[in-house]
Short mmCIF file of C-alpha atoms and ligand atoms in Angstrom, two decimals:
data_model
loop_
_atom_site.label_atom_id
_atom_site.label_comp_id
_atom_site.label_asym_id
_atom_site.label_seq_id
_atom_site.Cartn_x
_atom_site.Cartn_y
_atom_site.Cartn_z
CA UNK A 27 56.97 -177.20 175.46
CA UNK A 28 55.51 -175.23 178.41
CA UNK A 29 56.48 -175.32 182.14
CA UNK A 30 53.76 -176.80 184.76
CA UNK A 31 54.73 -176.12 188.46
CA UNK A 32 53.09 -178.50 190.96
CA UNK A 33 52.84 -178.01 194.51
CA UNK A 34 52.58 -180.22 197.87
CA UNK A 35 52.48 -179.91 201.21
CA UNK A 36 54.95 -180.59 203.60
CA UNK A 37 54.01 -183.34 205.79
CA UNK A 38 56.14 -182.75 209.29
CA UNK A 39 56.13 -179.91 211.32
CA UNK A 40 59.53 -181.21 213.03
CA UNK A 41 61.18 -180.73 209.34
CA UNK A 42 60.27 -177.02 209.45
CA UNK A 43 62.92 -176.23 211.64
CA UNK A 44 65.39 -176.61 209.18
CA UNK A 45 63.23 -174.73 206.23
CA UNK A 46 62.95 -172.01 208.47
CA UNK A 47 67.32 -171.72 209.15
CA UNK A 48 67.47 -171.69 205.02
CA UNK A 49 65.13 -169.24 204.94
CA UNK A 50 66.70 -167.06 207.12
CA UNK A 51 70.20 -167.46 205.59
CA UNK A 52 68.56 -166.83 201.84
CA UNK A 53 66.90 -163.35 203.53
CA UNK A 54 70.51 -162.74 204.60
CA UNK A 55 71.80 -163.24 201.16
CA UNK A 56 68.95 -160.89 199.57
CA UNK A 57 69.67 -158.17 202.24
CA UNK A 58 73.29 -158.49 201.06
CA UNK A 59 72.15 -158.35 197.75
CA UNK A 60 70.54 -155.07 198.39
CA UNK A 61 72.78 -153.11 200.14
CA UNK A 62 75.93 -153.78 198.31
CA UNK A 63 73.86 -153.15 195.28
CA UNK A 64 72.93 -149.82 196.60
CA UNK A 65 76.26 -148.72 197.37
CA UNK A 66 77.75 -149.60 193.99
CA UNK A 67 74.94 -147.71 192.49
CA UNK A 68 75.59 -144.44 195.05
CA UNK A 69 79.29 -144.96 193.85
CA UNK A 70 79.73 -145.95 190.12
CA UNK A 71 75.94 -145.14 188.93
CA UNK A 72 75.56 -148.22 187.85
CA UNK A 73 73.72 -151.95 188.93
CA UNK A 74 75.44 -155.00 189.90
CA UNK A 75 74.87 -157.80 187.29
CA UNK A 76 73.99 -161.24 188.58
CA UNK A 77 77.42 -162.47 187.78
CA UNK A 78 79.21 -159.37 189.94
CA UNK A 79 76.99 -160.98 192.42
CA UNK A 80 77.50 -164.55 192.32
CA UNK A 81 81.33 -163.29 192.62
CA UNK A 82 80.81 -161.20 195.59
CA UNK A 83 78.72 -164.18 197.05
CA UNK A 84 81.00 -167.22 195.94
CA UNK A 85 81.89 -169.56 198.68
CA UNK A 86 79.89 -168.30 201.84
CA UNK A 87 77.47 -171.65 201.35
CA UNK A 88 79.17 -173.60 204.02
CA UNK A 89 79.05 -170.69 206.64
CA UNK A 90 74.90 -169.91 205.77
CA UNK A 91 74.54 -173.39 205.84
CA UNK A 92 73.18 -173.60 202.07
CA UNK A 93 73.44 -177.04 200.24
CA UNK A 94 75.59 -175.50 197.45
CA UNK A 95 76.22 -171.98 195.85
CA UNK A 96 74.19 -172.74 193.31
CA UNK A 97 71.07 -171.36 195.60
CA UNK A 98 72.76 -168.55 196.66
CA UNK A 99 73.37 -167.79 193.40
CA UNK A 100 70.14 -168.80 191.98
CA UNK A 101 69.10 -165.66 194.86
CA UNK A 102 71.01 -163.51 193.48
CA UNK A 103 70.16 -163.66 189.62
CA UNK A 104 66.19 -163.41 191.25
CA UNK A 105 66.98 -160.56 192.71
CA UNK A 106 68.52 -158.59 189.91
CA UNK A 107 65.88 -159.86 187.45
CA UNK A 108 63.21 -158.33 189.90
CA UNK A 109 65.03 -155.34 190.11
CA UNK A 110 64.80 -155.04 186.36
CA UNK A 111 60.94 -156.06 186.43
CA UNK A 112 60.01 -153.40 188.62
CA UNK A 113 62.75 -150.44 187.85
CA UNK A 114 63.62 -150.24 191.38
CA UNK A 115 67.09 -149.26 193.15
CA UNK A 116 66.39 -150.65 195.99
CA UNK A 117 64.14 -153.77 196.96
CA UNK A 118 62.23 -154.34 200.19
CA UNK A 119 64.08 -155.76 202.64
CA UNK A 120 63.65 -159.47 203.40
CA UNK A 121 62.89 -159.96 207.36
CA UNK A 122 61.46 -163.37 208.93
CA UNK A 123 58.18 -161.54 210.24
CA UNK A 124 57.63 -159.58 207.20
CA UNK A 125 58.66 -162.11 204.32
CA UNK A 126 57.16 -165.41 203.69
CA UNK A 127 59.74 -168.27 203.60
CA UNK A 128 61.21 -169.20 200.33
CA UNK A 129 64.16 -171.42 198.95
CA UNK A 130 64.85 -171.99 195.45
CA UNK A 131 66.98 -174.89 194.10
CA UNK A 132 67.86 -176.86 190.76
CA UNK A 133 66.93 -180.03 189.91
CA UNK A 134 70.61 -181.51 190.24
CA UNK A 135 70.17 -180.89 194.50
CA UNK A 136 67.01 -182.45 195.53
CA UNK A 137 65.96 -185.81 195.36
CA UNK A 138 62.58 -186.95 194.91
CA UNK A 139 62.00 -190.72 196.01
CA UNK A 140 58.07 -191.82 196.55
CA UNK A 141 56.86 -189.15 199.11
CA UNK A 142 60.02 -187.68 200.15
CA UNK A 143 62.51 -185.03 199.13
CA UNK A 144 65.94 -184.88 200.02
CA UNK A 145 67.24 -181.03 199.93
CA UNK A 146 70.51 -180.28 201.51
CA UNK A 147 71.01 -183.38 204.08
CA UNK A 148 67.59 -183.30 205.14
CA UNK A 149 64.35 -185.33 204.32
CA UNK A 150 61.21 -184.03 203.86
CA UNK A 151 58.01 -185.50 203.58
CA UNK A 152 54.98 -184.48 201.47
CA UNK A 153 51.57 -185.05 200.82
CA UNK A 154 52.24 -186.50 197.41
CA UNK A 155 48.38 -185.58 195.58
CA UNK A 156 49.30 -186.33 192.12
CA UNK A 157 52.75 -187.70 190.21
CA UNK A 158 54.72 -185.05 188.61
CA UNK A 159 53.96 -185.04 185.11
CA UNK A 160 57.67 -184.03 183.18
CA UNK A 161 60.80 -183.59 184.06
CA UNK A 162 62.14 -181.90 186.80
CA UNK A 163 64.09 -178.46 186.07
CA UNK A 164 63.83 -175.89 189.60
CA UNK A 165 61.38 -175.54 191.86
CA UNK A 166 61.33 -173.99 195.81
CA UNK A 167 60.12 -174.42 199.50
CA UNK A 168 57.54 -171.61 199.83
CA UNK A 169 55.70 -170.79 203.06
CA UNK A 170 51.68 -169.18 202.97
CA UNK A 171 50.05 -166.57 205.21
CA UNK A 172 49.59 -169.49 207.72
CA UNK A 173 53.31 -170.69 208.18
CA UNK A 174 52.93 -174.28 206.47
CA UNK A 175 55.23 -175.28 203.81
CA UNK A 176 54.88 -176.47 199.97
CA UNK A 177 57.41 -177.66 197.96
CA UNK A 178 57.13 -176.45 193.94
CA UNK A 179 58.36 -178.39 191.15
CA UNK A 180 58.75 -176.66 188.09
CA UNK A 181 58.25 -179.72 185.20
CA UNK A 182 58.87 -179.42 181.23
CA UNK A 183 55.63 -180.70 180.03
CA UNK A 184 54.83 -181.21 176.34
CA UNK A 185 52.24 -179.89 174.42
CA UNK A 186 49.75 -181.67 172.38
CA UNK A 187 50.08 -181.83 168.44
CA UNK A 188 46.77 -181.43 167.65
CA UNK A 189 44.21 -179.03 169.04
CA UNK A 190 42.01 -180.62 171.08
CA UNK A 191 39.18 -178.37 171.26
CA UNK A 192 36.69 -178.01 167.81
CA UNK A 193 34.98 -174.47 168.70
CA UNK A 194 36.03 -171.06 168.40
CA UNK A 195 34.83 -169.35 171.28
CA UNK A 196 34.31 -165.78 172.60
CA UNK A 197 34.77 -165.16 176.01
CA UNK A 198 32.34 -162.58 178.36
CA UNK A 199 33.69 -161.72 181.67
CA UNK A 200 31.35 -160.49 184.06
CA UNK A 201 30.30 -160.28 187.47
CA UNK A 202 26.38 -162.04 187.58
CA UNK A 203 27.72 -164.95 185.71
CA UNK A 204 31.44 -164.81 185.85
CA UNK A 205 32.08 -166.49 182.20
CA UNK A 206 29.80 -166.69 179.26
CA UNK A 207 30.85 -168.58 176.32
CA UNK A 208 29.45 -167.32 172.71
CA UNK A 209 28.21 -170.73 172.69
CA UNK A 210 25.82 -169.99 175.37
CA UNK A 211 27.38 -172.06 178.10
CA UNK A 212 27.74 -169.95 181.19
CA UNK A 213 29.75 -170.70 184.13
CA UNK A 214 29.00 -168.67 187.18
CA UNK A 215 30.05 -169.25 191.04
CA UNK A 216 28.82 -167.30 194.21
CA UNK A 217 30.27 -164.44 195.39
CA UNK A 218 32.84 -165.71 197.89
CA UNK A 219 33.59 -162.22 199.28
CA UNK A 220 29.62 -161.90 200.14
CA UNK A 221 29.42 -165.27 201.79
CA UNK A 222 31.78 -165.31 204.14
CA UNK A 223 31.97 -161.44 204.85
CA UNK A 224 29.85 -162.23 208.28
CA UNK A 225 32.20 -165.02 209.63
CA UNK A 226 35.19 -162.85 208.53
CA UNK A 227 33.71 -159.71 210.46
CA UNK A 228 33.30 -161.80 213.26
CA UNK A 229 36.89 -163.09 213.18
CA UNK A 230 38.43 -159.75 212.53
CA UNK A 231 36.21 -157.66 215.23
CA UNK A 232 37.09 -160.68 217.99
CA UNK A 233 41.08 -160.01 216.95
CA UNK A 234 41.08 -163.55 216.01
CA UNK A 235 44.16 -163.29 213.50
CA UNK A 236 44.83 -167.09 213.24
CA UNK A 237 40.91 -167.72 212.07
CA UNK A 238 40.81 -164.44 209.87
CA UNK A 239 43.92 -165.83 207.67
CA UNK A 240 42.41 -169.44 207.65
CA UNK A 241 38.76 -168.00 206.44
CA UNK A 242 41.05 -165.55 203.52
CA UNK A 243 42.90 -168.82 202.78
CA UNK A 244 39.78 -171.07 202.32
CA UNK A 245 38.43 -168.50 200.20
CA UNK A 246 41.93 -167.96 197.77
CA UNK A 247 41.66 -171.94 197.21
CA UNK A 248 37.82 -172.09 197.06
CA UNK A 249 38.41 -169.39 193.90
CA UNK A 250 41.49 -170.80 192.61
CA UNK A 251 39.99 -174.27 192.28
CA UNK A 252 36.74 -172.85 190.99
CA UNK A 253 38.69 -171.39 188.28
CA UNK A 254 41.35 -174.21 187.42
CA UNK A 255 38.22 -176.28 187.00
CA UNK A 256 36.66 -173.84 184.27
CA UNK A 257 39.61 -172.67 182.57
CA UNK A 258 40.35 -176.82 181.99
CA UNK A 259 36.77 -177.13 180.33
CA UNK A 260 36.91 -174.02 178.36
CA UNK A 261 40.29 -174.98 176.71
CA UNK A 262 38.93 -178.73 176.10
CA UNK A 263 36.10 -177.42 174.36
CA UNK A 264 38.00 -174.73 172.33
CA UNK A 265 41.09 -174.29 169.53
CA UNK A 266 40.30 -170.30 169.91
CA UNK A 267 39.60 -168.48 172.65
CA UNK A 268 38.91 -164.72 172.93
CA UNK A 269 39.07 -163.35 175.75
CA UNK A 270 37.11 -159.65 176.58
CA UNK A 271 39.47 -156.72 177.79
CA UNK A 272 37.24 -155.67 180.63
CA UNK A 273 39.05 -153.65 182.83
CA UNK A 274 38.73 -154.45 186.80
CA UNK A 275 41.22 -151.05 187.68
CA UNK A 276 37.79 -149.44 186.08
CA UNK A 277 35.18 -151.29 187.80
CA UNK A 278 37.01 -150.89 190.81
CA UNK A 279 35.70 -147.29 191.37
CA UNK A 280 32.12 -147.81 190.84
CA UNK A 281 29.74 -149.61 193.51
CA UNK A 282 30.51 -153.08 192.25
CA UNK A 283 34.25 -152.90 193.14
CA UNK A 284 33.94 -155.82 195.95
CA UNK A 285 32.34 -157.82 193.25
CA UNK A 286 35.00 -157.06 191.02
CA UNK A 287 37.89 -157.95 193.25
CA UNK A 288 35.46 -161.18 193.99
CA UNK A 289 35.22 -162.00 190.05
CA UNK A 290 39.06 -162.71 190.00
CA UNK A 291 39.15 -162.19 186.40
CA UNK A 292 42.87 -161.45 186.08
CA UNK A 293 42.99 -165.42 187.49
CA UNK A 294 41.03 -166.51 184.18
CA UNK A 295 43.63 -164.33 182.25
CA UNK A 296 46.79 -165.72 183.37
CA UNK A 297 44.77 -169.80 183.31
CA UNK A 298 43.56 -169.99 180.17
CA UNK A 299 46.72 -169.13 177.78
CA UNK A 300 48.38 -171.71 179.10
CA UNK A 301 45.77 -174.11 179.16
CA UNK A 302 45.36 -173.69 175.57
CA UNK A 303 48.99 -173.67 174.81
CA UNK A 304 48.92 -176.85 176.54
CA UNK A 305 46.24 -178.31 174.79
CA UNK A 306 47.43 -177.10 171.07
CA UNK A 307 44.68 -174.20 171.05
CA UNK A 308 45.11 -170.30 170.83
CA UNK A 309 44.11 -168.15 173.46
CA UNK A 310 43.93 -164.26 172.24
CA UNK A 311 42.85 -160.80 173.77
CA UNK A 312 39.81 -159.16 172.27
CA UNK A 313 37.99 -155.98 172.17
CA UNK A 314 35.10 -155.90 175.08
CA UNK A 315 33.80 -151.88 173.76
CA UNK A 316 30.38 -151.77 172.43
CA UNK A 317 29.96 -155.64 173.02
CA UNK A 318 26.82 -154.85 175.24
CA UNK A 319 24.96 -152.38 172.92
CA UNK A 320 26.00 -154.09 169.66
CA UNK A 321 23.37 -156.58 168.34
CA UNK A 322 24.99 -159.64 167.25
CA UNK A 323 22.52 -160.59 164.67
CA UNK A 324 22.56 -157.56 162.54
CA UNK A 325 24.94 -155.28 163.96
CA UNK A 326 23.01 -152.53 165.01
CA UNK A 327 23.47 -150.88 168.68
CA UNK A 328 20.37 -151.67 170.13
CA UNK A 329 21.16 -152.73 172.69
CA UNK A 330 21.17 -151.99 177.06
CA UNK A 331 24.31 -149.42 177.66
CA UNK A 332 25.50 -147.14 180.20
CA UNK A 333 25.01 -147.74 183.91
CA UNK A 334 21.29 -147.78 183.82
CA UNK A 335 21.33 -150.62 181.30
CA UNK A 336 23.44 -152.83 183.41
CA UNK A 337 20.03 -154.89 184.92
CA UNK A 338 18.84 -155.59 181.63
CA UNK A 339 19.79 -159.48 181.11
CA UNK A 340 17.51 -160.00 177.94
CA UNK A 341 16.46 -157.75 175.26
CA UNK A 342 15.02 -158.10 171.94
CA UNK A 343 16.69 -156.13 168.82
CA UNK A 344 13.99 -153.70 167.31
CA UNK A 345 15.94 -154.22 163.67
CA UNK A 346 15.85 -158.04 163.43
CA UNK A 347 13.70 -159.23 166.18
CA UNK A 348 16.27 -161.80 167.66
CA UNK A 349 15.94 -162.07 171.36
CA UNK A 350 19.71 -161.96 172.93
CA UNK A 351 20.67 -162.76 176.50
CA UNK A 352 23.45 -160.12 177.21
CA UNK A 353 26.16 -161.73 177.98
CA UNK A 354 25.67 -164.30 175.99
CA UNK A 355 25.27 -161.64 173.19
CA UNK A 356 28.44 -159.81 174.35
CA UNK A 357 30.73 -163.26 173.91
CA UNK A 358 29.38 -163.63 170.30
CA UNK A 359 30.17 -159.77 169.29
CA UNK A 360 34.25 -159.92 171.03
CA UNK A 361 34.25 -163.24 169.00
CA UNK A 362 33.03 -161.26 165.88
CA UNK A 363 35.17 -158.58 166.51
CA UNK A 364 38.34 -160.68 166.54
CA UNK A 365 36.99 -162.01 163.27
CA UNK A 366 36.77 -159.15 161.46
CA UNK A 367 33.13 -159.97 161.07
CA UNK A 368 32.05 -156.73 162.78
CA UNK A 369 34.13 -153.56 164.05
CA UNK A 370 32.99 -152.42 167.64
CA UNK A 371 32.63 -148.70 166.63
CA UNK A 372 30.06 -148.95 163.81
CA UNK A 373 29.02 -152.76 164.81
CA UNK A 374 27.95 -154.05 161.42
CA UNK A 375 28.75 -157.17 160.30
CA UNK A 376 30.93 -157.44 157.30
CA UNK A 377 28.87 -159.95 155.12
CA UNK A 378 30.46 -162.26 152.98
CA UNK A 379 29.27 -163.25 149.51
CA UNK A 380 25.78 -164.26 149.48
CA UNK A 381 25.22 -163.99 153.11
CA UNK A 382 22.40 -161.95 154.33
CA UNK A 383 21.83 -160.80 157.52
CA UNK A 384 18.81 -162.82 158.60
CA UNK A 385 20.62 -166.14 157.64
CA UNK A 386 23.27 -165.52 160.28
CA UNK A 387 23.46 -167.64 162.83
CA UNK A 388 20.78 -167.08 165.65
CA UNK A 389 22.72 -167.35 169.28
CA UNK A 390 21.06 -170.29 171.27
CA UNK A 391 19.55 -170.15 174.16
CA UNK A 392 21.69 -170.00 177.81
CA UNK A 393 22.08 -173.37 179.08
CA UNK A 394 23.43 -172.79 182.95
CA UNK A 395 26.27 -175.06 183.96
CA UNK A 396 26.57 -175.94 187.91
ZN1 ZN B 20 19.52 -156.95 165.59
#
């Protein structure tokens, strides 16, 4: 079992009225949440639980104009559960020009019927883009950077038996192509942040805030769809998936820190686990050191390295003559790694019983995807 959310738009602006009043009275409830948390703490030295909360909180839905205390209360176990995440005593306070709107609920208080939800006495429409694909269990209203509303659904959906994908597959994240598959697929995209950095100057020097969010949002979906796309293929074609531990806090230092932040990587991260968990396969963290220098024919670090090495995208090994394109090298050795077929500090491969290195297998050549 794993847990899809799927989102739609809200159709009417007339309807937002009303999202707006719950949002205010659920930024009253977290405020509340907040302070008398604060002053128990000052007091006793010691947090409020969720259910000291839902006590304090019980029956004040008919004044906020809540459907039911169940999303007050469903506020206040979020709130204590984020306080926990993040070790904090005190949380930012919610404020309608600071805080984006959101309303949880439970699957018991909304109705879904064709294109339109039914949330505390009122009707909302949506743009219904697919059919929900399990069962119902919570979901919210949440507002973007722009104002407009979505309505999530938060469905049990279940998992396949049987893997669907055949290959094991090693996984290079980079920045010129921003996947590379040890199977030599690559999958690459333009650099978002590069194409529209002249419109978005524009915008921003002109104090056009309206256009500047709209250009930040249309590049946030232009990524997030790009990625969704790949991450689907990627765990349709594999059972095992590892995944380089490139570090983007790193990379974020050095001159290619715009083409870091473009690369999204931490997007691929959180995509592809569940996509494979989805689709019966395995999606694991491997080691990324050494996978540049390491040849992953014979093992021997031949390879580019270092900063200056960083334009090289072919090389031949002087040991075993096999021409390797880098990152397509790189996916093979974090694939190896995982196996145990090579370590990354002394990069040799362990051979198994009448293997020699020669008879490995040779990495084909890159085929580029669009
Ligand atoms: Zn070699």
């Amino acid at each position: 079992m794993s847990i899809l959310t799927y989102r739609y738009r809200i159709k009417d602006a007339s309807s937002e009225k009303h999202l707006r009043q719950m949002a205010g009275a659920i930024n009253y409830v977290w405020n509340y949440c907040n302070e008398v948390g604060l002053l128990a703490f000052r007091r006793d030295k010691a947090f409020l639980s969720a259910y000291d909360l839902h006590k304090l909180t019980a029956g004040t839905s008919k004044d906020l104009r809540l459907s039911a205390d169940t999303t007050i209360q469903q506020v206040c176990t979020e709130y204590v559960t984020r306080r926990r995440q993040f070790k904090k005593v005190k949380w930012h306070w919610r404020a309608k020009k600071r805080s984006l709107g959101w309303i949880p609920f439970k699957a018991a208080y909304v109705r879904l019927t064709d294109d339109t939800v039914t949330y505390c006495g009122h009707r909302f429409r949506l743009w219904l883009s697919r059919p929900l694909g399990g069962a119902l269990k919570t979901g919210s209203f949440t507002q973007d950077a722009q104002g407009r509303w979505y309505v999530n659904f938060q469905c049990d959906m279940a998992d396949a038996a049987e893997p669907v994908g055949r290959l094991d597959l090693g996984i290079d994240l980079g920045l010129t192509h921003q996947l590379t598959c040890s199977d030599g697929v690559q999958y690459s995209r333009a650099n978002l942040t590069r194409h529209y950095k002249d419109v978005l100057a524009m915008a921003q020097r002109a104090h056009k805030k309206k256009r500047t969010k709209a250009i930040h949002a249309k590049m946030t979906n232009v990524r997030k769809d790009w990625s969704h796309q790949v991450t689907t293929a990627i765990a349709r074609r594999a059972k095992l998936m590892v995944i380089g531990d490139v570090s983007s806090t790193k990379l974020a230092k050095t001159p290619f820190a715009k083409s870091t932040y473009d690369a999204a990587w931490g997007i691929v991260r959180r995509q592809l686990p569940y996509k494979a968990k989805q689709l019966a396969g395995v999606c694991v963290d491997g080691h990324e050191r050494c996978s540049s220098v390491t040849c992953s024919a014979c093992g021997a670090h031949s390879g580019p390295s270092g900063l200056r090495g960083l334009g090289v995208r072919t090389w031949v090994c002087p040991c075993c003559g096999v021409m390797h394109e880098r990152d397509v090298n790189a996916a093979r050795n974090i694939l190896a790694f995982r196996s145990g077929r090579a370590t990354p500090s002394k990069g040799i491969p362990v051979l198994e019983a009448g293997e020699d290195v020669k008879t490995l297998p040779v990495p084909a050549a890159p085929r580029a995807v669009p």
